[in-house]
One Martini backbone bead per residue (centre of mass of N, CA, C, O) as a GRO file, in nm:
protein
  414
    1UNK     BB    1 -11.444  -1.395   7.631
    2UNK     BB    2 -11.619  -1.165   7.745
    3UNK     BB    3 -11.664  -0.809   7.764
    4UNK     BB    4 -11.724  -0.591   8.003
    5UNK     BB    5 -12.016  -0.352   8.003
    6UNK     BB    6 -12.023  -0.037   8.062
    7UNK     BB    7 -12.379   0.088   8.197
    8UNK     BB    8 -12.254   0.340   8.447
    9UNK     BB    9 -12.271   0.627   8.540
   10UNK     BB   10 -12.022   0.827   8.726
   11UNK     BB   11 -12.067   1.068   8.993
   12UNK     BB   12 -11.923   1.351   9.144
   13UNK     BB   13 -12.042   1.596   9.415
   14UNK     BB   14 -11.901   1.907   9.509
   15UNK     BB   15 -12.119   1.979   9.738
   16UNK     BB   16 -12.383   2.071   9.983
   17UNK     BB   17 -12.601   2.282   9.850
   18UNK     BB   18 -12.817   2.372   9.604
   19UNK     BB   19 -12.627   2.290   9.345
   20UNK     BB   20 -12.547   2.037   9.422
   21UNK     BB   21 -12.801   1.897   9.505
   22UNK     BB   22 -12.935   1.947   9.219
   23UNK     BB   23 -12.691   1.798   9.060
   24UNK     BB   24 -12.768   1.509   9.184
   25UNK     BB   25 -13.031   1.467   9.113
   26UNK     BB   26 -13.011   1.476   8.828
   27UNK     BB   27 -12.785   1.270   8.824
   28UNK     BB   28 -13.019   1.032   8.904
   29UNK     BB   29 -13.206   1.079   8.726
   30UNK     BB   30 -12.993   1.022   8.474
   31UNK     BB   31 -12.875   0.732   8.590
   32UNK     BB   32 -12.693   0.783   8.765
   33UNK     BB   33 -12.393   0.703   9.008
   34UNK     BB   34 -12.415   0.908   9.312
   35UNK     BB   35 -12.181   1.127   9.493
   36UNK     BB   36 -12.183   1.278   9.770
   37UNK     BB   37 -11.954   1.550   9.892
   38UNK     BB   38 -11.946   1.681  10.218
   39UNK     BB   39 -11.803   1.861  10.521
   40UNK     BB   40 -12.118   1.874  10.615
   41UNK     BB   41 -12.309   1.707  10.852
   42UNK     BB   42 -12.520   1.916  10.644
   43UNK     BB   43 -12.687   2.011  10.436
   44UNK     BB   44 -12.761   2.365  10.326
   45UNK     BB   45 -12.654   2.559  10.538
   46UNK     BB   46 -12.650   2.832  10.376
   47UNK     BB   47 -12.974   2.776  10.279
   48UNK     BB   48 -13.102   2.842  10.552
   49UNK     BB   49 -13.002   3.157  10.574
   50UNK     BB   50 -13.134   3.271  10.386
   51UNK     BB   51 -13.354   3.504  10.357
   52UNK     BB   52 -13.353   3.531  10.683
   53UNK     BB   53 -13.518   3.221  10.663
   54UNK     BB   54 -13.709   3.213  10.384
   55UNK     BB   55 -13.578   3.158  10.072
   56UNK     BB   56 -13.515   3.298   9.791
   57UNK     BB   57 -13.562   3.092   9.534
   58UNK     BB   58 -13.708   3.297   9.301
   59UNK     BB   59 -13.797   3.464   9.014
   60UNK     BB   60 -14.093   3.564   8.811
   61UNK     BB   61 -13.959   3.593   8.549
   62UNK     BB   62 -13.823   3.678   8.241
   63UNK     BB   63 -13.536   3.631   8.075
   64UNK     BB   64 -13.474   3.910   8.034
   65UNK     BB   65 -13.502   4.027   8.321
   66UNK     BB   66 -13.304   3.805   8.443
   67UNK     BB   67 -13.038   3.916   8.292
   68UNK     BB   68 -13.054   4.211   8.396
   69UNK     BB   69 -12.960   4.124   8.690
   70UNK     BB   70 -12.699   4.054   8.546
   71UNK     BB   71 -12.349   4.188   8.585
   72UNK     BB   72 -12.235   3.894   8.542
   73UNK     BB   73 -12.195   3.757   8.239
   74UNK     BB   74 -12.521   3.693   8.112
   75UNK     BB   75 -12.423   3.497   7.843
   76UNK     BB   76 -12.335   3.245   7.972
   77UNK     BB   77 -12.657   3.185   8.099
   78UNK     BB   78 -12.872   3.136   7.862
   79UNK     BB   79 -12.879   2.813   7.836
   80UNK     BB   80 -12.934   2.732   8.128
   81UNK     BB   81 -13.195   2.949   8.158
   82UNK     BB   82 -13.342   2.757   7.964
   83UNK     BB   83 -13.321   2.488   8.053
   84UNK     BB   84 -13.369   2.643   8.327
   85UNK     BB   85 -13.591   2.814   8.482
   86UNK     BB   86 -13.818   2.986   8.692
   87UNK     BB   87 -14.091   2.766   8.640
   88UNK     BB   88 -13.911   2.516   8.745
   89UNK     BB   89 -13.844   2.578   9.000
   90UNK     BB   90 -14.120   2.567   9.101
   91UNK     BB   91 -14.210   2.313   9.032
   92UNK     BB   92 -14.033   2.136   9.177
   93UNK     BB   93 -14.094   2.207   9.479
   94UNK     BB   94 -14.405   2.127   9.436
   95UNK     BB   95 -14.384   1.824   9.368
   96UNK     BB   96 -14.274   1.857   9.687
   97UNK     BB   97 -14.423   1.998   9.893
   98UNK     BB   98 -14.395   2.301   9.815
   99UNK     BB   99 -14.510   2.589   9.875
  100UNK     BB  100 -14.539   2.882   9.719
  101UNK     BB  101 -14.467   3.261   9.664
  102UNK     BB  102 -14.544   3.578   9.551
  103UNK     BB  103 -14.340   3.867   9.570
  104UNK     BB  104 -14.226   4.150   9.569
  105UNK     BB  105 -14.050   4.168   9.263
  106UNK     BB  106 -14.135   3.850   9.208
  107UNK     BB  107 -14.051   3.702   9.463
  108UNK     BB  108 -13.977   3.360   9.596
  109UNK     BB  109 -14.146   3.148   9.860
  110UNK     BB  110 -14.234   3.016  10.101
  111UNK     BB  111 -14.530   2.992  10.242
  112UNK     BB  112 -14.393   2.959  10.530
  113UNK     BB  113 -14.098   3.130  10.528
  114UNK     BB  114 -13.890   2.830  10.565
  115UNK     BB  115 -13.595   2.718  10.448
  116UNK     BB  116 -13.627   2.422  10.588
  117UNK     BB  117 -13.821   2.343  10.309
  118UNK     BB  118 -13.618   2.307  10.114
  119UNK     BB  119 -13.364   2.162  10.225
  120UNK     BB  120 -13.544   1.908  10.243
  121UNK     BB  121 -13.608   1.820   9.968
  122UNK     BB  122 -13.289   1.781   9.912
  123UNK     BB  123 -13.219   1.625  10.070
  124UNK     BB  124 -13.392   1.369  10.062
  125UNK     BB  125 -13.352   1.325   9.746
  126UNK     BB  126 -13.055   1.299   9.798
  127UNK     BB  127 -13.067   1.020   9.973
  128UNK     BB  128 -13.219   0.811   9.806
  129UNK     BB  129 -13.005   0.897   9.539
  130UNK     BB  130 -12.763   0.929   9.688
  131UNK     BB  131 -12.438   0.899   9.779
  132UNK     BB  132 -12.355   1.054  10.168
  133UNK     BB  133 -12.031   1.223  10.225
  134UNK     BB  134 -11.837   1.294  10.497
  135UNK     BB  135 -11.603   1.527  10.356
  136UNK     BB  136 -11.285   1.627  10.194
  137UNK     BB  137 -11.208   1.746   9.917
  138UNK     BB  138 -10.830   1.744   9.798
  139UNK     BB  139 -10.887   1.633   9.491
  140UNK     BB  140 -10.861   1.615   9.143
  141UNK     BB  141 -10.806   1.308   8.918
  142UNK     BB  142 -10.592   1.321   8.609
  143UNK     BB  143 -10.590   1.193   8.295
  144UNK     BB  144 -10.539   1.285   7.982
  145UNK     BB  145 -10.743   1.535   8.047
  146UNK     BB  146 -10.944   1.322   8.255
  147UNK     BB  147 -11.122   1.210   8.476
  148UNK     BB  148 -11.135   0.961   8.742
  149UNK     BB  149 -11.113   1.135   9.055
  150UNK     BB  150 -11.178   1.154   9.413
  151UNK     BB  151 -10.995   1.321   9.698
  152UNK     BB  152 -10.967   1.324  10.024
  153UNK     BB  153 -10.880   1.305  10.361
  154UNK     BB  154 -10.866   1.003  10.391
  155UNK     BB  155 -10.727   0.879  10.095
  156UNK     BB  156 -10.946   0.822   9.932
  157UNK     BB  157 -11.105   0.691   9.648
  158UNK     BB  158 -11.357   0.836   9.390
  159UNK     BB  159 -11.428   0.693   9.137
  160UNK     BB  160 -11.501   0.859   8.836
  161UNK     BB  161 -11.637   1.013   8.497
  162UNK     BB  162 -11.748   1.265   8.676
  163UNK     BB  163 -11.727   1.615   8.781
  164UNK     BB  164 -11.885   1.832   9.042
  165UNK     BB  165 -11.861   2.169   9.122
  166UNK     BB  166 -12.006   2.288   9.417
  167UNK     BB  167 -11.882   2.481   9.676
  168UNK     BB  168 -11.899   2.773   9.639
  169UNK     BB  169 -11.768   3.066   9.796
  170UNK     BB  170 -11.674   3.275  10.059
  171UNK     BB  171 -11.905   3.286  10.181
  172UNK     BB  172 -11.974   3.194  10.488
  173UNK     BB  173 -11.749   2.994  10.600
  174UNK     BB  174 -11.930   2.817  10.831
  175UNK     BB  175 -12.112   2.673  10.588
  176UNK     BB  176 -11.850   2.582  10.362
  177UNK     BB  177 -11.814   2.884  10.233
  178UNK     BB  178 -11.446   2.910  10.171
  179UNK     BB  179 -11.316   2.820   9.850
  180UNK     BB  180 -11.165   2.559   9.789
  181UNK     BB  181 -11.260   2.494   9.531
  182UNK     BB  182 -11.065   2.698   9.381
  183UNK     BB  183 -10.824   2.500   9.435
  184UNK     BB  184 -10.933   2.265   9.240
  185UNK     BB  185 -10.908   2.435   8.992
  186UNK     BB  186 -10.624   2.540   8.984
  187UNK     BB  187 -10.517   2.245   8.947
  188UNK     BB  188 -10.662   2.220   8.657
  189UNK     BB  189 -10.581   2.483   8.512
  190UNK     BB  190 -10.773   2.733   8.627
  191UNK     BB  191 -10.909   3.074   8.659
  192UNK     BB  192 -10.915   3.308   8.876
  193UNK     BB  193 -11.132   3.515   8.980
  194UNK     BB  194 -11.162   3.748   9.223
  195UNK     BB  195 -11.271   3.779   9.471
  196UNK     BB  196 -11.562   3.931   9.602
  197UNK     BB  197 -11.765   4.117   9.745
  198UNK     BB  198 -12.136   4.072   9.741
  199UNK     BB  199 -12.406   4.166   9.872
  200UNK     BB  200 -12.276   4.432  10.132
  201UNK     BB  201 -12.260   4.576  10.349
  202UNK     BB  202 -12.190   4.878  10.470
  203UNK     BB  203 -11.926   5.111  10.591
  204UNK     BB  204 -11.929   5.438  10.803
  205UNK     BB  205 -11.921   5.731  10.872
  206UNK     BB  206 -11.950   5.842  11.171
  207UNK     BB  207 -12.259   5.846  11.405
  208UNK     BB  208 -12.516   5.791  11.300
  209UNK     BB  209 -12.560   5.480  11.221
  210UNK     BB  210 -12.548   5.445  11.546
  211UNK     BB  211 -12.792   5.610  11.630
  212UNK     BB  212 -12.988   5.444  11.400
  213UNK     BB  213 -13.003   5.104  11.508
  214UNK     BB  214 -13.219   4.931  11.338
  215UNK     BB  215 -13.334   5.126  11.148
  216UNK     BB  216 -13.599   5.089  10.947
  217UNK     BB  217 -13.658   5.183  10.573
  218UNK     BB  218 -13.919   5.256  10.370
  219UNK     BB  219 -13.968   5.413  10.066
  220UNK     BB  220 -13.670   5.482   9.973
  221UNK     BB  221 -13.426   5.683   9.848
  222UNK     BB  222 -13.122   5.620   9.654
  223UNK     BB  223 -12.759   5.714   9.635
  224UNK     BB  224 -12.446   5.685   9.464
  225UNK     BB  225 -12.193   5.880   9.465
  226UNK     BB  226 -11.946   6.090   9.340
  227UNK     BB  227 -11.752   6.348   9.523
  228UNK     BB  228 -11.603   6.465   9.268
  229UNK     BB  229 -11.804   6.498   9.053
  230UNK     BB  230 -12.131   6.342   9.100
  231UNK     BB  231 -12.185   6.083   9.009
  232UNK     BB  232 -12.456   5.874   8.952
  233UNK     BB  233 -12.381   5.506   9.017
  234UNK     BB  234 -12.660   5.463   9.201
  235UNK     BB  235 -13.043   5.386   9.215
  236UNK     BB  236 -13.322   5.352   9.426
  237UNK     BB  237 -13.600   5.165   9.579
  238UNK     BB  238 -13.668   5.105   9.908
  239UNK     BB  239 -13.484   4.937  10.141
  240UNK     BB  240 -13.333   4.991  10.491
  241UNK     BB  241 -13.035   4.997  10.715
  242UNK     BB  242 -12.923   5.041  11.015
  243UNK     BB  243 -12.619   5.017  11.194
  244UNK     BB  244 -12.340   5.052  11.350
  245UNK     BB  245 -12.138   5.072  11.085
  246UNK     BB  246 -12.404   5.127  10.906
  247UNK     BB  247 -12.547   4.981  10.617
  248UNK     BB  248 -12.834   4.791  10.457
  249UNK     BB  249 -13.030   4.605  10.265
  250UNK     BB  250 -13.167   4.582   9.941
  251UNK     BB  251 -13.065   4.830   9.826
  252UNK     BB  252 -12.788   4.803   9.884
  253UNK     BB  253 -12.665   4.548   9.849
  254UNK     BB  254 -12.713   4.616   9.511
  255UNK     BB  255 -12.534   4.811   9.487
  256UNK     BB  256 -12.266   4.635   9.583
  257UNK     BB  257 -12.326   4.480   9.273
  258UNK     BB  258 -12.302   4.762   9.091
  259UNK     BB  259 -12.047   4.924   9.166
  260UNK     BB  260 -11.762   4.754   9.203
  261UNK     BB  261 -11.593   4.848   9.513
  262UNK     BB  262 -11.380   4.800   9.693
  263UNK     BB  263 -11.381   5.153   9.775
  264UNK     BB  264 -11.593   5.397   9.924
  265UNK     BB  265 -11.435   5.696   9.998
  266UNK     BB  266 -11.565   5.844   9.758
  267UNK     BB  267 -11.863   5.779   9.879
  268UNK     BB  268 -12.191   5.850   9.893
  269UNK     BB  269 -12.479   5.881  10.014
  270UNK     BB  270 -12.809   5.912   9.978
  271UNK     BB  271 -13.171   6.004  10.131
  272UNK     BB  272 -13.477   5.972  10.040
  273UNK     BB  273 -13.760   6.004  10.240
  274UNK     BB  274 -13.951   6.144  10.007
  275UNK     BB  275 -14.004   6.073   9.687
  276UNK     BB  276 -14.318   6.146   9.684
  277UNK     BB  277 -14.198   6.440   9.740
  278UNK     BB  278 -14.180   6.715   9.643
  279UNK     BB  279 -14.056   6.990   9.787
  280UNK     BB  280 -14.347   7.159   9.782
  281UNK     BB  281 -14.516   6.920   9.918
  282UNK     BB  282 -14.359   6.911  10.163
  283UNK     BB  283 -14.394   7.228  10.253
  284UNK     BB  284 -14.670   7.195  10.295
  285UNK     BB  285 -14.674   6.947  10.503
  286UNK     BB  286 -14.543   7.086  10.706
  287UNK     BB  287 -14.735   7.324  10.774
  288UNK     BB  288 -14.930   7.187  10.829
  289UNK     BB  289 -14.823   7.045  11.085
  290UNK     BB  290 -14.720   7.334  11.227
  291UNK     BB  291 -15.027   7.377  11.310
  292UNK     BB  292 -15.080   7.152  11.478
  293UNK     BB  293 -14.785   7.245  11.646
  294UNK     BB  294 -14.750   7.545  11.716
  295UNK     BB  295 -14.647   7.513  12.026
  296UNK     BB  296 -14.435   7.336  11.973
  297UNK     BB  297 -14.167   7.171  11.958
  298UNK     BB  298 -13.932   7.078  11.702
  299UNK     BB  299 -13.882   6.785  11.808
  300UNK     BB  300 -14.243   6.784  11.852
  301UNK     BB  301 -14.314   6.792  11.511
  302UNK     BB  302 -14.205   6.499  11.353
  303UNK     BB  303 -14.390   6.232  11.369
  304UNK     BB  304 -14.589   6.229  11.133
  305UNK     BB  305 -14.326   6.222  10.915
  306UNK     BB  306 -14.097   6.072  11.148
  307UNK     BB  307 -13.912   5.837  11.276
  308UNK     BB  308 -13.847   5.870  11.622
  309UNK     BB  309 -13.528   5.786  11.591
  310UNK     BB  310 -13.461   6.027  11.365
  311UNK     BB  311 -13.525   6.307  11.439
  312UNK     BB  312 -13.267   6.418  11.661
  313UNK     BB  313 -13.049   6.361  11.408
  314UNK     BB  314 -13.152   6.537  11.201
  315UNK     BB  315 -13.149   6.789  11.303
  316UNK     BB  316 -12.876   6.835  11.356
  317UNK     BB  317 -12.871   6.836  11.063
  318UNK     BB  318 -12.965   7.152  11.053
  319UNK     BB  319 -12.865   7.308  11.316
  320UNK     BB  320 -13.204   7.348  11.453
  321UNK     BB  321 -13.352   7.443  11.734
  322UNK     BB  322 -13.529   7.210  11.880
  323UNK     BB  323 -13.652   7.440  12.114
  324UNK     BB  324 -13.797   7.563  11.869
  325UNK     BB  325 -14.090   7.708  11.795
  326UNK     BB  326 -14.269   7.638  11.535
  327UNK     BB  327 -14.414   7.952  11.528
  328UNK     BB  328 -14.080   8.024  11.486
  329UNK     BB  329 -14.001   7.895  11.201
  330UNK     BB  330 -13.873   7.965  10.936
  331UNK     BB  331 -13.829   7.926  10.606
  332UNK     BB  332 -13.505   7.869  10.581
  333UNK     BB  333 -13.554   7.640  10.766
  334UNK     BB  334 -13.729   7.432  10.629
  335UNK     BB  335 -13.500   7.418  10.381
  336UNK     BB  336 -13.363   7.243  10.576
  337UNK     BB  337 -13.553   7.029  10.607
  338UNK     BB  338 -13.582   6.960  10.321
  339UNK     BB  339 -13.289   6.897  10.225
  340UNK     BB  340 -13.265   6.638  10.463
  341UNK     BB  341 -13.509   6.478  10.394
  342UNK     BB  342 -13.399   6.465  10.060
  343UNK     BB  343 -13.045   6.486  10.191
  344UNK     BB  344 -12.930   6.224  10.317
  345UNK     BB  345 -12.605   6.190  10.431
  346UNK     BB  346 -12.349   5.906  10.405
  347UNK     BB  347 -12.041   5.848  10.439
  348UNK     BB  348 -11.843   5.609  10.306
  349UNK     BB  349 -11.584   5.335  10.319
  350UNK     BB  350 -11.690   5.043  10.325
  351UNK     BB  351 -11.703   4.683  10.326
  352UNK     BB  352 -11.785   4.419  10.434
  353UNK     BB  353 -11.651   4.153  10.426
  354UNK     BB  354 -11.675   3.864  10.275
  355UNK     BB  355 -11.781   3.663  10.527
  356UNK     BB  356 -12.082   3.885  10.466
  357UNK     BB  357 -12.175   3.779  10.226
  358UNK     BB  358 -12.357   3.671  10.023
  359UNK     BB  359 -12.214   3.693   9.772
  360UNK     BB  360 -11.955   3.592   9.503
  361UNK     BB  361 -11.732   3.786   9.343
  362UNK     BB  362 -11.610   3.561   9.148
  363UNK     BB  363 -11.417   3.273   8.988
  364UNK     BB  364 -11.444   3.075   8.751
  365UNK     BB  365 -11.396   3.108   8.456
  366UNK     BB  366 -11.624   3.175   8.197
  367UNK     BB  367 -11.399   3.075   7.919
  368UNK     BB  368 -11.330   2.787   8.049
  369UNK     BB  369 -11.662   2.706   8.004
  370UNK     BB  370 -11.908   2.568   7.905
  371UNK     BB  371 -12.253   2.707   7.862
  372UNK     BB  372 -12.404   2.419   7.715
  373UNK     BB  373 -12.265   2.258   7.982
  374UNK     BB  374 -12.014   2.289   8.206
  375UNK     BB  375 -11.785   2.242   8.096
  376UNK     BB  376 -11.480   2.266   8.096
  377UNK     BB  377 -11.199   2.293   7.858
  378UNK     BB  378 -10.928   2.145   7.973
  379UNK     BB  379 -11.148   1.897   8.128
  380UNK     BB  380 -11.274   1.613   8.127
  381UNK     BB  381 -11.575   1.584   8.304
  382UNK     BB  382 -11.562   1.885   8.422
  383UNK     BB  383 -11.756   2.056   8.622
  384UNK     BB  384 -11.954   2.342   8.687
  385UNK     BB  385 -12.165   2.503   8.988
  386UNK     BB  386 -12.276   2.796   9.078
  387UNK     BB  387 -12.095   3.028   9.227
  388UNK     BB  388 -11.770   2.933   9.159
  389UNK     BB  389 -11.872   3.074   8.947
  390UNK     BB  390 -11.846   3.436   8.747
  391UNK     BB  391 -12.114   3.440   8.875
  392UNK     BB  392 -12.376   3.737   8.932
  393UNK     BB  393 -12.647   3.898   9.137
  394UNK     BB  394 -12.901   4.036   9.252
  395UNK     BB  395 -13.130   4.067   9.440
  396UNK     BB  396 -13.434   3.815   9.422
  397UNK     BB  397 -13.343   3.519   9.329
  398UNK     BB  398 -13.149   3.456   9.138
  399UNK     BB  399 -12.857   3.308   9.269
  400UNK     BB  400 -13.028   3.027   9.282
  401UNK     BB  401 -13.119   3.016   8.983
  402UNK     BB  402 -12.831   2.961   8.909
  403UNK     BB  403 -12.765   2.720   9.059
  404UNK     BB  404 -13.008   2.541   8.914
  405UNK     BB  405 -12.928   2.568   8.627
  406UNK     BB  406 -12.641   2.475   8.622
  407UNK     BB  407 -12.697   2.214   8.755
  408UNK     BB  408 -12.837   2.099   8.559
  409UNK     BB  409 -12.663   2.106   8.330
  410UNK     BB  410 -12.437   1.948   8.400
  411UNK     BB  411 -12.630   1.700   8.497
  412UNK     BB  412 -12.707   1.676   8.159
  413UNK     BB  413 -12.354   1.615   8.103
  414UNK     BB  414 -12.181   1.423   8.320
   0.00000   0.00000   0.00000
């Protein structure tokens, strides 16, 4: 009697999120029989509500750029972005007919503005091609070094070849991205690098920030000083946000990204709100503007230079009487507040919660995992994918190419 031949290769993959769910086409893609397990009864869950609900799905730049943007790790993701780059991430999304577009800073979005326009292309396709099932991993099953299955919360056992943990980090835990990966990696004998919250608001001291609170500020320049030294730790150009506790917004998210500090009680803000003037040519345009109002009150003297949510917070941090006509303001009196409108300041205090963070720095050891495979070291079998690895990088669509490159290799090896 001949014996049977299996020629079947079974995946499961655990996590259906971005990573996850295309860890599974493409695993079903290259012939295998995929079981797709996710404790949330809709997929993709926390990227519906990516880039505010328009879902930044990666960036339009080449290699080289691509990998400056990653603070962490750089060189293990090598291989992952050659395999599949974000040239390939626009095709794949356009193929399923969602039509893309490029914006500033070369991030690319769906041409609609929302994000559940990727989330059903990967829903769809991973439904058809792959078994979904509703339920929570409880263990990676292993002998002799090498996966043979995983167990679910209903002491399920879901036999198969290889596994994909694509679990994501712990932000956002409400969408299922809440660490559990973590506790699967560890018990495979993985080392798990600290989480902290990356690309997350921070809170402030004083009471500016919530007299300022929603007003959003384009094209100014920001530093992360420190203010023992005087050290400037990061600078950038772009968007920011108050908030009732503290900043928000891109260029913020960005520095905590790269910062990479949970005290902040040492740091302050600077905000240069007219980046492209000059102090001399500030003080024309101020002289300019206070002729044109002259016999007004200087509180009603700076609309055309300042948002008016801004004007009466920034005079107080000058000093000078808000209700002191324009044509009696001092020389030393506009450096007062040309140096305020250069160098508005504000000590930081903390960063927000973890579970406030758009993405989570640290997860499993990229140490322990093959980066030309995405394969354990440790355990055979066992891939991962996704944010629970120990990369992550700047806001702008990386952090999705990340998941989209790894999730490929992967399932290219699984």
């Amino acid at each position: 009697m001949k014996s049977m031949i299996k020629t079947t290769h079974n995946v499961v993959v655990v996590g259906g999120g971005a990573a996850g769910m295309f860890a599974a086409i493409h695993s079903a893609n290259n012939g295998s029989e995929v079981t797709l397990i996710d404790k949330n009864s809709r997929l993709g869950k926390k990227l519906a509500i990516t880039g505010k609900g328009r879902c930044n799905v990666t960036n339009n730049c080449d290699m080289q750029t691509f990998l400056s943007n990653v603070p962490t790790n750089p060189k293990f993701l090598y291989a992952a972005i050659s395999a599949f780059n974000t040239s390939d991430t626009m095709s794949f999304f356009e193929d399923r007919g969602v039509k893309l577009k490029t914006e500033r800073g070369n991030r690319v979005f769906p041409e609609s503005d929302k994000a559940i326009d990727i989330v059903r292309a990967l829903d769809k396709e991973c439904r058809q091609s792959c078994n979904v099932v509703n339920s929570k991993v409880t263990e990676i099953l292993t002998q002799d070094g090498h996966v043979y299955g995983v167990k679910d919360s209903e002491d399920k056992i879901h036999e198969c070849d290889s596994v994909i943990i694509a679990t994501g980090g712990c932000s956002y835990p409400l969408t299922g991205s809440d660490g559990s990966g973590y506790a699967l990696a560890s018990k495979c004998g993985h080392t798990i690098v600290k989480p902290t919250p990356s690309l997350v608001p921070i809170e402030a001291y004083g009471s500016l920030c919530k007299r300022l609170q929603g007003l959003s500020l384009k094209n100014v320049g920001i530093k992360f000083i420190e203010r023992s030294s005087s050290k400037i730790l990061y600078s950038d150009f772009g968007e920011m946000m108050f908030t009732h506790f503290g900043v928000t917004g891109p260029t913020i998210l960005s520095a905590t990204s790269y910062i990479r500090r949970s005290n902040y009680s040492g740091i302050e803000l600077s905000i240069d709100l007219k980046p492209a003037l000059d102090e001399k040519t500030l003080d024309k345009r101020i002289i300019s503007d206070f002729s044109e109002r002259s016999n007004k009150d200087f509180v009603n003297s700076l609309d055309a230079l300042l948002p008016l949510k801004l004007i009466e917070p920034l005079i107080s941090l000058t000093g000078i009487d808000p209700r002191k006509k324009v044509n009696a303001i001092t020389k030393e009196e506009r450096q007062k507040l040309i140096g305020t409108i250069k160098n508005l300041t504000i000590p930081l205090k903390a960063p927000r919660p973890i579970d406030e963070a758009i993405v989570t720095s640290g997860g499993v050891s990229t140490k322990e995992i093959n980066p030309k495979t995405m394969e354990s070291k440790l355990t055979k079998g066992l891939f991962f994918a996704g944010e629970i690895i120990d990369v992550d990088a700047y806001t702008g669509g990386f952090n999705l190419q990340i998941a989209f490159s790894t999730a490929f290799l992967a399932a290219q090896n699984a």
